Amino acid sequence: MSHHFDTKLAKKDPSMNICDMYLFPGTPGNTVMAMTVNADAGLGSSDALPDEALYAFRFDLDGDAHEDVVFKFRFGHPKHADGDEHRHIQSFQVRRAVGEQIGGDAGDLLVEGSTGSVSSAAGVSAFVGVAPEMWAADAIAFFNLLNALYKEDRYDGEVFLHRKNFFAKRNVIAMVLEVPNSMIGNGQVRSWATASLFGHAPEVQICRWGLPLITHLYLSDPATSELVDKFHANTPSHDVESLGPAVAAFTARFSGHANPISDPVAYGSKIAARLCPVMLPYEMGTPASFDVSSFNGRPMNIDAYDVMLSIGANTPIADGVSPDITRIVGTFPYYGMPFSKEEQADLEPISTGFYE
């Protein structure tokens, strides 16, 4: 549940819910970016994406928390695949935008193709399709942890004894793009992903992803629940002012119970400064890593759930489940085969009521 079903709209329309984002080096001289939507695709949600949606990877190159380079995905109207009324095929285009092109769907066309297969042009590769879920978490333990924190004012480490990956064997829709580093920039960049509505009216941002668990964990205080919607509607340039105090307060409370020997208020302020603005930093051309001490992009094989919990608690936390890294492959699109109907035979569709 990095950002799975974190708003009312996300529960109603999973296609506008960015679950996760990854950023890591690809083939030499290239960078890979991936975002996932449609949690539980093919079982609890559709495999199609709206033709009025615009999905974007945004990169800040100069540290001002505003995008300088944007890569955009747009989709054609979904059509039923031959012989399978439950599977859809859509055309798509990927564009790169800078300057005045950043707003809306403007930009230079990089590649176009159809969902379910890899498309390449001029050193750029793109894939959109059903892919294995690489987020792992014991969701029952997570919500029990927050219940103990807010209702009983305590940290309950025993919730992690359950050890069941709520997301095991589930699929998502992945949008994966690999481009030459020169199309992004040099040195350290900061990235985030957005899903917007765009068509007959100006672009309206619906969802934003910057780091794992920001909404479900760091903005979890029921007293400030309105901040989740503000996060999704705003840009990173607003985060320090609008989200920083809540992130600091949550971290102070959580770490104060989980690791009482620390100075929770000072630690909360330190983590708020690290997480806000909410963007994923990456040093171009270097190996990606995502751990408690630092973020440098995000590879697909890291259990980011444990990392973000441990940062908030100021003590190591492991929920005992991890991503199925056997579904990762070494070549584009880096996602291996999605879980089959046979592998999912014992699964029930995800109920969004679980996230209430």
Coordinates of N, CA, C and O in Angstrom, one line a residue, residues 250-338:
F250 N 4.1 13.4 13.2 CA 3.9 12.0 13.2 C 5.2 11.2 13.6 O 5.2 10.3 14.4
T251 N 6.3 11.6 13.0 CA 7.6 10.9 13.2 C 8.0 11.1 14.7 O 8.5 10.1 15.3
A252 N 7.8 12.2 15.3 CA 8.1 12.4 16.7 C 7.3 11.5 17.6 O 7.8 10.8 18.5
R253 N 6.0 11.4 17.2 CA 5.1 10.5 18.0 C 5.5 9.0 17.8 O 5.6 8.3 18.8
F254 N 5.6 8.6 16.6 CA 5.9 7.2 16.3 C 7.3 6.8 16.9 O 7.4 5.8 17.5
S255 N 8.3 7.6 16.6 CA 9.6 7.2 17.1 C 9.7 7.3 18.6 O 10.4 6.6 19.3
G256 N 9.0 8.3 19.2 CA 9.0 8.4 20.6 C 8.4 7.2 21.4 O 8.9 6.9 22.5
H257 N 7.5 6.5 20.7 CA 7.0 5.2 21.3 C 7.9 4.0 20.9 O 8.1 3.1 21.7
A258 N 8.3 4.0 19.7 CA 9.1 2.8 19.2 C 10.5 2.8 19.7 O 11.1 1.8 19.9
N259 N 11.1 4.0 19.9 CA 12.5 4.1 20.4 C 12.6 5.2 21.4 O 13.1 6.3 21.1
P260 N 12.1 5.0 22.6 CA 12.0 6.0 23.6 C 13.3 6.7 24.1 O 13.3 7.8 24.7
I261 N 14.4 6.1 23.8 CA 15.7 6.7 24.2 C 16.1 7.9 23.4 O 17.0 8.6 23.7
S262 N 15.4 8.0 22.2 CA 15.8 9.1 21.3 C 15.1 10.4 21.7 O 14.2 10.5 22.6
D263 N 15.5 11.5 21.1 CA 14.9 12.8 21.2 C 13.8 12.9 20.1 O 14.2 13.2 19.0
P264 N 12.6 12.6 20.3 CA 11.6 12.4 19.3 C 11.3 13.7 18.5 O 11.1 13.7 17.3
V265 N 11.3 14.8 19.2 CA 10.9 16.1 18.5 C 12.0 16.5 17.5 O 11.8 16.8 16.4
A266 N 13.3 16.4 18.0 CA 14.4 16.7 17.1 C 14.5 15.7 15.9 O 14.7 16.1 14.8
Y267 N 14.2 14.5 16.2 CA 14.3 13.5 15.2 C 13.1 13.7 14.2 O 13.3 13.6 12.9
G268 N 11.9 14.0 14.6 CA 10.8 14.3 13.7 C 11.2 15.5 12.8 O 10.9 15.4 11.6
S269 N 11.8 16.5 13.3 CA 12.1 17.7 12.4 C 13.2 17.2 11.4 O 13.1 17.7 10.2
K270 N 14.1 16.4 11.8 CA 15.2 15.9 10.9 C 14.6 15.1 9.8 O 14.9 15.3 8.6
I271 N 13.6 14.2 10.1 CA 13.0 13.4 9.0 C 12.1 14.2 8.1 O 12.0 14.0 6.9
A272 N 11.4 15.2 8.7 CA 10.6 16.1 7.9 C 11.4 16.8 6.8 O 11.0 17.0 5.7
A273 N 12.6 17.3 7.3 CA 13.5 18.0 6.3 C 14.0 17.0 5.3 O 14.3 17.4 4.1
R274 N 14.1 15.7 5.6 CA 14.6 14.8 4.6 C 13.5 14.4 3.6 O 13.8 14.3 2.4
L275 N 12.3 14.3 4.1 CA 11.2 13.8 3.2 C 10.5 14.9 2.4 O 9.8 14.6 1.4
C276 N 10.6 16.1 2.9 CA 9.9 17.2 2.2 C 10.9 18.2 1.6 O 11.9 18.6 2.3
P277 N 10.8 18.6 0.4 CA 9.7 18.2 -0.6 C 9.7 16.7 -0.9 O 10.8 16.1 -0.9
V278 N 8.5 16.2 -1.2 CA 8.4 14.7 -1.4 C 8.8 14.4 -2.8 O 7.9 14.4 -3.7
M279 N 10.0 14.1 -3.0 CA 10.6 13.7 -4.3 C 11.6 12.6 -4.1 O 12.2 12.5 -3.1
L280 N 11.8 11.8 -5.2 CA 12.8 10.7 -5.1 C 14.1 11.2 -5.7 O 14.2 11.5 -6.9
P281 N 15.1 11.4 -4.9 CA 16.4 11.8 -5.5 C 17.2 10.7 -6.2 O 17.1 9.6 -5.8
Y282 N 18.0 11.1 -7.2 CA 18.8 10.1 -7.9 C 20.0 10.8 -8.5 O 19.8 11.8 -9.2
E283 N 21.2 10.3 -8.3 CA 22.4 10.7 -9.0 C 22.5 10.0 -10.3 O 22.7 8.8 -10.3
M284 N 22.3 10.7 -11.4 CA 22.3 10.1 -12.7 C 23.5 9.2 -13.0 O 24.6 9.6 -12.7
G285 N 23.2 8.1 -13.5 CA 24.3 7.2 -13.9 C 24.9 6.3 -12.8 O 25.9 5.6 -13.1
T286 N 24.4 6.4 -11.6 CA 24.9 5.6 -10.5 C 24.0 4.4 -10.1 O 22.8 4.5 -10.5
P287 N 24.4 3.4 -9.4 CA 23.5 2.3 -9.0 C 22.5 2.9 -8.1 O 22.7 3.7 -7.2
A288 N 21.2 2.4 -8.3 CA 20.1 2.9 -7.4 C 20.2 2.1 -6.1 O 20.5 1.0 -6.0
S289 N 19.8 2.8 -5.0 CA 19.7 2.3 -3.7 C 18.6 3.0 -2.9 O 18.3 4.2 -3.2
F290 N 18.0 2.3 -2.0 CA 16.9 2.9 -1.2 C 17.0 2.2 0.1 O 16.6 1.1 0.3
D291 N 17.5 2.9 1.1 CA 17.7 2.4 2.4 C 17.5 3.4 3.5 O 17.2 4.6 3.2
V292 N 17.6 3.0 4.8 CA 17.3 3.9 5.9 C 18.2 5.1 5.9 O 17.8 6.2 6.2
S293 N 19.5 4.9 5.5 CA 20.4 6.0 5.5 C 20.3 7.0 4.4 O 20.5 8.2 4.6
S294 N 19.9 6.6 3.2 CA 19.8 7.5 2.1 C 18.9 6.9 1.0 O 18.8 5.7 0.9
F295 N 18.4 7.8 0.1 CA 17.7 7.4 -1.1 C 18.5 7.8 -2.3 O 19.0 8.9 -2.4
N296 N 18.7 6.9 -3.2 CA 19.3 7.2 -4.5 C 18.5 6.5 -5.6 O 18.9 5.3 -6.0
G297 N 17.4 7.0 -6.1 CA 16.5 6.3 -6.9 C 15.8 5.2 -6.1 O 15.8 5.3 -4.9
R298 N 15.3 4.3 -6.8 CA 14.6 3.2 -6.2 C 14.6 1.9 -7.1 O 13.9 1.9 -8.1
P299 N 15.4 0.9 -6.7 CA 15.4 -0.3 -7.5 C 14.1 -1.1 -7.2 O 13.5 -1.0 -6.1
M300 N 13.8 -2.1 -8.1 CA 12.6 -2.9 -7.9 C 12.7 -3.9 -6.8 O 11.7 -4.4 -6.3
N301 N 13.9 -4.3 -6.4 CA 14.1 -5.5 -5.6 C 14.3 -5.1 -4.1 O 14.7 -5.9 -3.3
I302 N 14.0 -3.9 -3.7 CA 14.2 -3.4 -2.3 C 12.8 -3.4 -1.6 O 11.8 -2.9 -2.2
D303 N 12.8 -3.8 -0.4 CA 11.5 -3.8 0.4 C 11.4 -2.4 1.0 O 11.8 -2.2 2.2
A304 N 10.8 -1.5 0.3 CA 10.7 -0.1 0.7 C 9.8 0.1 1.9 O 9.9 1.0 2.6
Y305 N 8.9 -0.9 2.1 CA 7.9 -0.8 3.2 C 8.7 -0.8 4.5 O 8.5 0.0 5.4
D306 N 9.6 -1.8 4.7 CA 10.4 -1.8 5.9 C 11.3 -0.6 6.0 O 11.5 -0.1 7.2
V307 N 11.8 -0.1 4.9 CA 12.7 1.1 5.0 C 11.9 2.3 5.5 O 12.4 3.0 6.5
M308 N 10.7 2.6 5.0 CA 10.0 3.7 5.4 C 9.5 3.6 6.9 O 9.4 4.6 7.6
L309 N 9.1 2.4 7.3 CA 8.7 2.2 8.7 C 9.8 2.4 9.6 O 9.7 3.0 10.7
S310 N 11.0 1.9 9.2 CA 12.2 2.0 10.1 C 12.6 3.5 10.2 O 13.0 3.9 11.3
I311 N 12.5 4.2 9.2 CA 12.8 5.7 9.2 C 11.9 6.4 10.2 O 12.3 7.1 11.1
G312 N 10.6 6.1 10.1 CA 9.6 6.7 10.9 C 9.8 6.4 12.4 O 9.6 7.2 13.3
A313 N 10.1 5.1 12.7 CA 10.3 4.6 14.0 C 11.6 4.9 14.7 O 11.8 4.9 15.9
N314 N 12.6 5.3 13.8 CA 14.0 5.5 14.3 C 14.5 4.2 15.0 O 15.3 4.2 15.9
T315 N 14.1 3.1 14.5 CA 14.5 1.8 14.9 C 14.2 0.8 13.8 O 13.2 0.9 13.1
P316 N 15.0 -0.3 13.6 CA 14.7 -1.2 12.6 C 13.4 -1.9 12.7 O 13.0 -2.4 13.8
I317 N 12.6 -2.0 11.6 CA 11.4 -2.7 11.6 C 11.4 -3.6 10.4 O 11.7 -3.2 9.3
A318 N 11.0 -4.8 10.6 CA 10.8 -5.8 9.4 C 9.5 -6.5 9.6 O 9.2 -7.1 10.7
D319 N 8.6 -6.5 8.6 CA 7.3 -7.1 8.8 C 7.3 -8.6 8.4 O 6.3 -9.3 8.5
G320 N 8.5 -9.1 7.9 CA 8.6 -10.5 7.6 C 8.2 -10.9 6.3 O 8.2 -12.1 6.0
V321 N 7.8 -10.0 5.4 CA 7.4 -10.3 4.0 C 8.2 -9.4 3.1 O 8.7 -8.4 3.5
S322 N 8.4 -9.9 1.9 CA 9.2 -9.1 0.9 C 8.7 -9.3 -0.5 O 8.0 -10.3 -0.8
P323 N 9.1 -8.5 -1.5 CA 8.7 -8.6 -2.8 C 9.2 -9.9 -3.4 O 10.2 -10.4 -3.0
D324 N 8.4 -10.5 -4.4 CA 8.9 -11.7 -5.1 C 9.8 -11.3 -6.2 O 9.4 -11.0 -7.3
I325 N 11.1 -11.2 -5.8 CA 12.1 -10.7 -6.8 C 12.4 -11.7 -7.9 O 13.1 -11.4 -8.9
T326 N 11.8 -12.9 -7.8 CA 12.0 -13.9 -8.9 C 11.2 -13.4 -10.2 O 11.4 -13.9 -11.3
R327 N 10.3 -12.4 -10.0 CA 9.5 -11.9 -11.1 C 10.2 -10.8 -11.8 O 9.7 -10.2 -12.7
I328 N 11.4 -10.4 -11.3 CA 12.2 -9.3 -12.0 C 13.1 -10.0 -13.0 O 13.7 -11.0 -12.8
V329 N 13.2 -9.4 -14.2 CA 14.2 -9.8 -15.2 C 15.2 -8.8 -15.5 O 15.1 -7.6 -15.1
G330 N 16.3 -9.2 -16.1 CA 17.5 -8.3 -16.3 C 17.4 -7.4 -17.5 O 18.4 -6.6 -17.7
T331 N 16.4 -7.6 -18.3 CA 16.3 -6.7 -19.5 C 15.0 -6.0 -19.5 O 14.0 -6.4 -18.8
F332 N 14.9 -5.0 -20.4 CA 13.6 -4.3 -20.5 C 12.5 -5.2 -20.8 O 12.6 -6.0 -21.7
P333 N 11.3 -5.0 -20.2 CA 10.9 -3.9 -19.3 C 11.2 -4.2 -17.8 O 10.6 -3.5 -16.9
Y334 N 12.0 -5.2 -17.5 CA 12.5 -5.5 -16.1 C 11.4 -6.1 -15.3 O 11.7 -6.8 -14.3
Y335 N 10.1 -6.0 -15.6 CA 9.1 -6.8 -15.0 C 9.0 -8.1 -15.8 O 8.9 -8.1 -17.0
G336 N 9.0 -9.2 -15.1 CA 8.8 -10.5 -15.7 C 7.3 -10.8 -15.9 O 6.5 -9.9 -15.9
M337 N 7.0 -12.1 -16.1 CA 5.6 -12.4 -16.4 C 4.7 -12.1 -15.2 O 5.0 -12.3 -14.0
P338 N 3.5 -11.5 -15.5 CA 2.5 -11.3 -14.4 C 2.0 -12.7 -13.9 O 2.2 -13.7 -14.5

